[in-house]
Amino acid sequence: MFFGSDNTAGVSAKVMAALAAANDGFAGGYGNDELTQKVEKQLGELFEHDVAVALVSTGTAANALALSCLVEPYGAVICHAESHIVVDECGAPEFYSGGAKLVTEAGYGAKLTPQIVAGMLERVGRLVPHHVKPQAVSLTQATEAGTIYSAEEITAISSLAHERGLRVHMDGARFANAVAALGCAPAEITWKAGVDVLCFGATKAGAMAAEAVIAFDPEIAEELSYRRKRAGHLISKHRFLAAQWLGFLGNGHWLELAGHANAMAARLADGISKSGVGRLAFPVEGNELLVTLPKVVDLRLKEAGAVYHEWPTHGICVDPLPGEDEVFIRLVTSFATTAEDADTFLSHLKA
Amino acid sequence: MFFGSDNTAGVSAKVMAALAAANDGFAGGYGNDELTQKVEKQLGELFEHDVAVALVSTGTAANALALSCLVEPYGAVICHAESHIVVDECGAPEFYSGGAKLVTEAGYGAKLTPQIVAGMLERVGRLVPHHVKPQAVSLTQATEAGTIYSAEEITAISSLAHERGLRVHMDGARFANAVAALGCAPAEITWKAGVDVLCFGATKAGAMAAEAVIAFDPEIAEELSYRRKRAGHLISKHRFLAAQWLGFLGNGHWLELAGHANAMAARLADGISKSGVGRLAFPVEGNELLVTLPKVVDLRLKEAGAVYHEWPTHGICVDPLPGEDEVFIRLVTSFATTAEDADTFLSHLKA
Amino acid sequence: MFFGSDNTAGVSAKVMAALAAANDGFAGGYGNDELTQKVEKQLGELFEHDVAVALVSTGTAANALALSCLVEPYGAVICHAESHIVVDECGAPEFYSGGAKLVTEAGYGAKLTPQIVAGMLERVGRLVPHHVKPQAVSLTQATEAGTIYSAEEITAISSLAHERGLRVHMDGARFANAVAALGCAPAEITWKAGVDVLCFGATKAGAMAAEAVIAFDPEIAEELSYRRKRAGHLISKHRFLAAQWLGFLGNGHWLELAGHANAMAARLADGISKSGVGRLAFPVEGNELLVTLPKVVDLRLKEAGAVYHEWPTHGICVDPLPGEDEVFIRLVTSFATTAEDADTFLSHLKA
Amino acid sequence: MFFGSDNTAGVSAKVMAALAAANDGFAGGYGNDELTQKVEKQLGELFEHDVAVALVSTGTAANALALSCLVEPYGAVICHAESHIVVDECGAPEFYSGGAKLVTEAGYGAKLTPQIVAGMLERVGRLVPHHVKPQAVSLTQATEAGTIYSAEEITAISSLAHERGLRVHMDGARFANAVAALGCAPAEITWKAGVDVLCFGATKAGAMAAEAVIAFDPEIAEELSYRRKRAGHLISKHRFLAAQWLGFLGNGHWLELAGHANAMAARLADGISKSGVGRLAFPVEGNELLVTLPKVVDLRLKEAGAVYHEWPTHGICVDPLPGEDEVFIRLVTSFATTAEDADTFLSHLKA
């Protein structure tokens, strides 16, 4: 029962097969190969838009690279206090951008709203040049709390951002889960909703180490290319990075994988709700659940072999907060989670 | 006939098998897995020393990370004018170090000597705080010109460096070729010869995307760990990075692969020498050849399907320089180069 | 009636005289002159401790330089949400440190407490290497809200910081006001209270452009020296920077200047309290007042020629918050503020 | 006899008077004052062009700020191997630019030529994205070797630079000496000759600490403003920085000061030539002389109280090089150098 993170799963069989198939003969290095061209074309088609693409091997690299193309060193990124770029990337956005500032605010379910963004813009960037210059808003889709922005919610924030001269970044480490959940076209919740650059993650969803920075303004391509190389993220045998994407995207495999993960999360959520044990902190919309559990139940589950992490409540407006006899935990499902695992978890929850 | 670079080859069968074997069940992310522990132990044994290890997916990342642990932003790295860190990494060392300076000088066969290093130290770092502070010397083993430092040569430079308070970095993107050529223990040309941090490359030698920063001072471990994460180089499904290393190192596979590449380079070098066509610029000691060719021969080879790059003569003291009717080229062999390929090349050279 | 900032005042006559006196003959550049030696000695005596000193011309430079010696690029500074380093330096600390993070929290009267610091350390730095590494706490003395830390308050925070391996930075742009107000020896509220590096400001108190980074660990001297030069803050005709300090410190002039500014602030505070018009947000301990005023009074004062700024209430726990018919303003006094100015202001307040 | 550097002189009486005059009453901080507006207007008139101006207190800051507006972190600056930005600024350009690379080449008399620049562009920037991207050429006027670029020479280099998409930076720490020597309008050797950004120095020529970044493309103003603040170079009592410039520029005072320094250098050069002792390395065109002296003469001069520095011959093509019994020295004159000092020096030279 591994619910610690979606990255504890391995690689989907189809992605492994694509890697094996790519290992045939010689190919140009650094992206000068046919598979890379094919992926770039395919991503353009998937998003129904001209795109500049930079494939990299981690989500942190993707986010930091993307943001470094959107903000100057004296700029600021408006983002949620508990976003991955703020909390879990050891300052990578500051490093890549040359020291730009992440300006943060709390928000329910790890989501920003136009009101929250407007409030931040009110207090930052007003006093030129003493304040940093807000230049980007960053949204996480699906969020770190397992919630999902609707196309309307994204559009509302993007409109405000664009009006004020800011661009919009989307951390899509779990973008596949969001698309699978919403059942929409990828375009609907990206460029059509005002997103300027998407970091599309394949790793958590079933690839080995494959993330893509996808810029809907292709003019960013040169800068992306230089910055990626300079960051040590231009993979030399690049065909193997491309191959993962081809395996991941082919025949809708990515939506299958993400759909399964979401279904397993829903199964857990449903079971938890019905059990009367513990409380779900937010609607479970993707493949993550934040749950308040009695400590005795937590102990019982761990003894039964369930693996998951305690989680901070900071910044996400959990109401009510866990009591003294409770713990706040995160459960994450993946393409590799089985219904049996979920059911075993639920049986121990109730027992 | 692919002699463009060793990274145009694919992945050795044993490394692919190790990747497939690693794809079994769940495992901790970010290096918290058994395979990673196994690799770290194995590298310590191979080098006969306590080591701090950081696995990453590119050589540029490895070099830049290592250097950023050795020099302050106000520091300088003493290195050859044509070293990869100077010419081919788009400023990654400057980026990672926060703007340290690479101080360069030309040298025969892309090699530094104690005399060259002493000369640079004479003119840099003297005028505190106007000059930057020299804090590291960087050597490439095997060099960008296909030459190899002996243990004695490394020791001579390291001794000088340590005497002046500098530490020694080794860019070992082709370290396997050097060890295979010298037939020495890895320790002989690293810590025993005064190397403080080695960037050990597996990618060019037959892995998919696997490089290791190996610090012989384990105290550097924490800094390496933070800097790697912050640079977006902490792979989440880290077991697959570890697996490549296990496949690469197991049963001396790495020396087999590198030995073969070296043998193919020697075969080419021998054939070129005997052909009376063109001139080898330097002794061919690893898997690279720098060759001056008549333009007509260059044309003939390309028409026959040979793939390779023209190469700059800058900084490596080619003597005599190519004439007007000549071109200067680089040939690189790999584990995947066949004797047939080499012989075909040689036959077209002479024809 | 200029209450906009203490930097709208000119230069005290004694500092001007010191500048004129220094303009005699030739002197070594870059601090290699007698006046500089004299200042460094004098600062050591004033603080009763061995010190490393770096004179610079702005407070932002002093703070950013100091912090860059205390934290790594992957480090974090624990500080108040409304501290000058966070809000008013356009990201200078991030720039100088190579991208370290400022981790912030609100606090009454722009002050941190051990409880607030402990809370921040609880949520940051726990998850190595995903979180940044907390390495410094920064205190502002006097604070941005006109309050002053007692020696005991500083000691309580420093003890906690040192226990956790963090060092303590003090932004002393208004340090003179704090010392004058507390009537203590400078040592009492710096190294004796656990401060590792003080940025001691003379500019706001009456100099032209003179700030000093004062490190109580003299080993930091070399790093400070390199970083200052590299930041373009090593003044070439350095004797004139030293001269300002000599004029400022000589015969307790600095305490006279700051004492006067404090007295003028107290006069205003007293008058406001007695007037029954408006509310002081916090105890007025130095030379700054944060005041809630009825809008009609604000208008009347401005029409009468009073110059001051509206001020944000964010992060400093103003209670009650200004109502719809009120404004929140900051008044700052300086050595050049006259009792007449203060009284005129008060008369318009009440009229 | 102080010939160590022009910054060992004090401040001209007129600049001191301007400082004293500025110390009257209250004025807005951070450049929001009348004197600052006046200087900016005056600089526009002097250069006969719309300009964006950023006043700072050191030449290193001016250069680094200017370059950071011209090159990206992945960019390169083409410059002379012995330029101040390369050798004497402790990596400030790398720091400010976020790690851009200074690409250098030797050249006679510390000057670049179109041929040298073309050669550098040939070997750097070709291999995208492995090479950094050349984005600026930097010229020093007058040079570090006391030579001066003619308008034609600057134009030839600028034309080449602009053709290749690079912008042109001029380090004018001794710009006044160049203008005084050439007897031209400032515009002739700046924007009319293709210079995009000039760093105009007043300090060495007679101010206290006053340099100006002058961009002939006013659109750069916002970026300059943010970057200056973030670097800690926005002086709070800015009127005193402006006052220095007003004193310096008023009634052609700056040309008087620089003209005198040049005349003193010419007097020395003439005397040295006629003495038959030592050799001038280059034509003496500004206020610096590089001279090869017999060691015995060097000793005699020092014993007589002459102060100057030995100088490196690296990169400036001194021919013939100093012999074993010779030293290579630099003499610098200033507004404060007297004819008597020069003559005393010459008398000891010959004695």
XYZ file of N, CA and C in Angstrom, chain A residues 30 72-75 97-100 125 127-135 222-223 225-227 229-230 234, chain D residues 30 72-75 97-100 125 127-135 222-223 225-227 229-230 234:
162
model
N 21.723 15.705 -28.460
C 21.198 17.010 -28.046
C 19.892 17.403 -28.737
N 12.300 38.739 -14.830
C 13.650 39.272 -14.705
C 14.154 38.981 -13.293
N 15.466 39.121 -13.085
C 15.989 38.934 -11.731
C 15.326 39.873 -10.719
N 14.863 41.019 -11.198
C 14.215 41.976 -10.306
C 12.686 41.809 -10.328
N 12.252 40.695 -10.838
C 10.822 40.450 -10.945
C 10.286 39.618 -9.802
N 16.227 32.152 -11.983
C 15.827 33.502 -12.408
C 16.847 34.547 -12.020
N 17.871 34.157 -11.295
C 18.844 35.133 -10.848
C 18.377 35.908 -9.639
N 17.463 35.317 -8.870
C 17.087 35.944 -7.610
C 15.734 36.618 -7.579
N 14.855 36.286 -8.522
C 13.495 36.845 -8.466
C 12.804 36.363 -7.202
N 5.009 45.748 -5.730
C 5.238 46.301 -7.054
C 4.765 47.726 -7.208
N 5.790 50.380 -5.362
C 6.787 51.407 -5.094
C 8.047 51.160 -5.927
N 8.039 51.648 -7.157
C 9.160 51.435 -8.076
C 10.300 52.383 -7.729
N 11.554 51.976 -7.654
C 12.064 50.622 -7.855
C 12.351 49.905 -6.539
N 11.708 50.315 -5.455
C 11.992 49.689 -4.161
C 11.384 48.297 -4.068
N 10.200 48.160 -4.629
C 9.562 46.851 -4.675
C 10.034 46.091 -5.908
N 10.009 44.789 -5.841
C 10.252 43.999 -7.042
C 9.071 44.166 -8.000
N 9.273 43.763 -9.226
C 8.262 43.965 -10.267
C 7.498 42.665 -10.545
N 6.239 42.601 -10.217
C 5.476 41.370 -10.472
C 5.394 41.121 -11.975
N 5.819 39.936 -12.397
C 5.835 39.655 -13.832
C 5.166 38.343 -14.212
N 14.414 30.322 -28.337
C 15.861 30.506 -28.233
C 16.303 30.649 -26.786
N 15.603 31.499 -26.050
C 15.961 31.682 -24.653
C 15.872 30.369 -23.880
N 16.196 27.436 -24.984
C 17.258 26.545 -25.433
C 18.582 26.876 -24.750
N 18.916 28.145 -24.714
C 20.152 28.557 -24.031
C 20.072 28.252 -22.539
N 18.968 28.615 -21.943
C 18.866 28.435 -20.487
C 18.883 26.952 -20.109
N 20.421 24.503 -21.703
C 21.790 24.000 -21.826
C 22.634 24.446 -20.644
N 22.537 25.712 -20.357
C 23.297 26.343 -19.289
C 22.974 25.764 -17.913
N 20.230 19.874 -21.000
C 20.117 19.378 -22.380
C 20.727 17.969 -22.394
N 16.282 59.373 -2.919
C 16.319 58.416 -4.030
C 16.192 59.061 -5.409
N 22.250 38.847 -21.608
C 21.525 37.868 -20.806
C 22.534 37.047 -20.003
N 22.069 36.312 -19.011
C 22.990 35.451 -18.257
C 23.707 34.451 -19.173
N 23.075 34.097 -20.276
C 23.705 33.159 -21.211
C 24.427 33.894 -22.338
N 24.678 35.165 -22.112
C 25.334 35.972 -23.133
C 26.828 36.117 -22.894
N 25.376 40.319 -14.181
C 24.682 39.772 -15.356
C 24.100 38.394 -15.078
N 24.387 37.858 -13.919
C 23.910 36.507 -13.630
C 24.774 35.441 -14.264
N 26.040 35.769 -14.512
C 26.967 34.740 -14.977
C 27.332 34.783 -16.449
N 27.108 35.916 -17.101
C 27.538 36.032 -18.500
C 29.058 35.916 -18.578
N 30.024 31.486 -30.003
C 28.642 31.774 -30.359
C 28.162 31.034 -31.585
N 28.097 27.676 -32.015
C 27.460 26.391 -31.762
C 26.333 26.540 -30.740
N 25.159 26.921 -31.229
C 23.992 27.157 -30.362
C 23.385 25.814 -29.941
N 23.056 25.594 -28.697
C 23.198 26.465 -27.534
C 24.406 26.103 -26.675
N 25.390 25.427 -27.251
C 26.541 25.001 -26.442
C 27.447 26.184 -26.108
N 27.579 27.074 -27.079
C 28.353 28.291 -26.836
C 27.449 29.354 -26.220
N 28.070 30.253 -25.478
C 27.307 31.412 -25.023
C 27.012 32.321 -26.217
N 26.096 33.252 -26.012
C 25.641 34.110 -27.107
C 26.281 35.496 -27.009
N 27.157 35.847 -27.930
C 27.776 37.181 -27.868
C 26.703 38.252 -28.021
N 26.636 39.168 -27.081
C 25.594 40.193 -27.135
C 26.119 41.611 -26.959
N 13.864 51.835 -17.243
C 13.216 51.071 -16.181
C 14.118 49.955 -15.672
N 14.696 49.217 -16.600
C 15.570 48.117 -16.192
C 16.751 48.625 -15.371
N 16.881 51.230 -13.588
C 16.406 51.702 -12.301
C 16.217 50.540 -11.325
N 15.571 49.483 -11.776
C 15.397 48.306 -10.917
C 16.743 47.692 -10.561
N 17.595 47.532 -11.561
C 18.871 46.849 -11.303
C 19.766 47.669 -10.368
N 18.755 49.730 -7.969
C 18.228 49.613 -6.604
C 18.617 48.269 -6.006
N 18.393 47.230 -6.785
C 18.633 45.854 -6.356
C 20.111 45.596 -6.043
N 21.260 52.687 -5.332
C 20.406 53.873 -5.355
C 20.675 54.632 -4.055
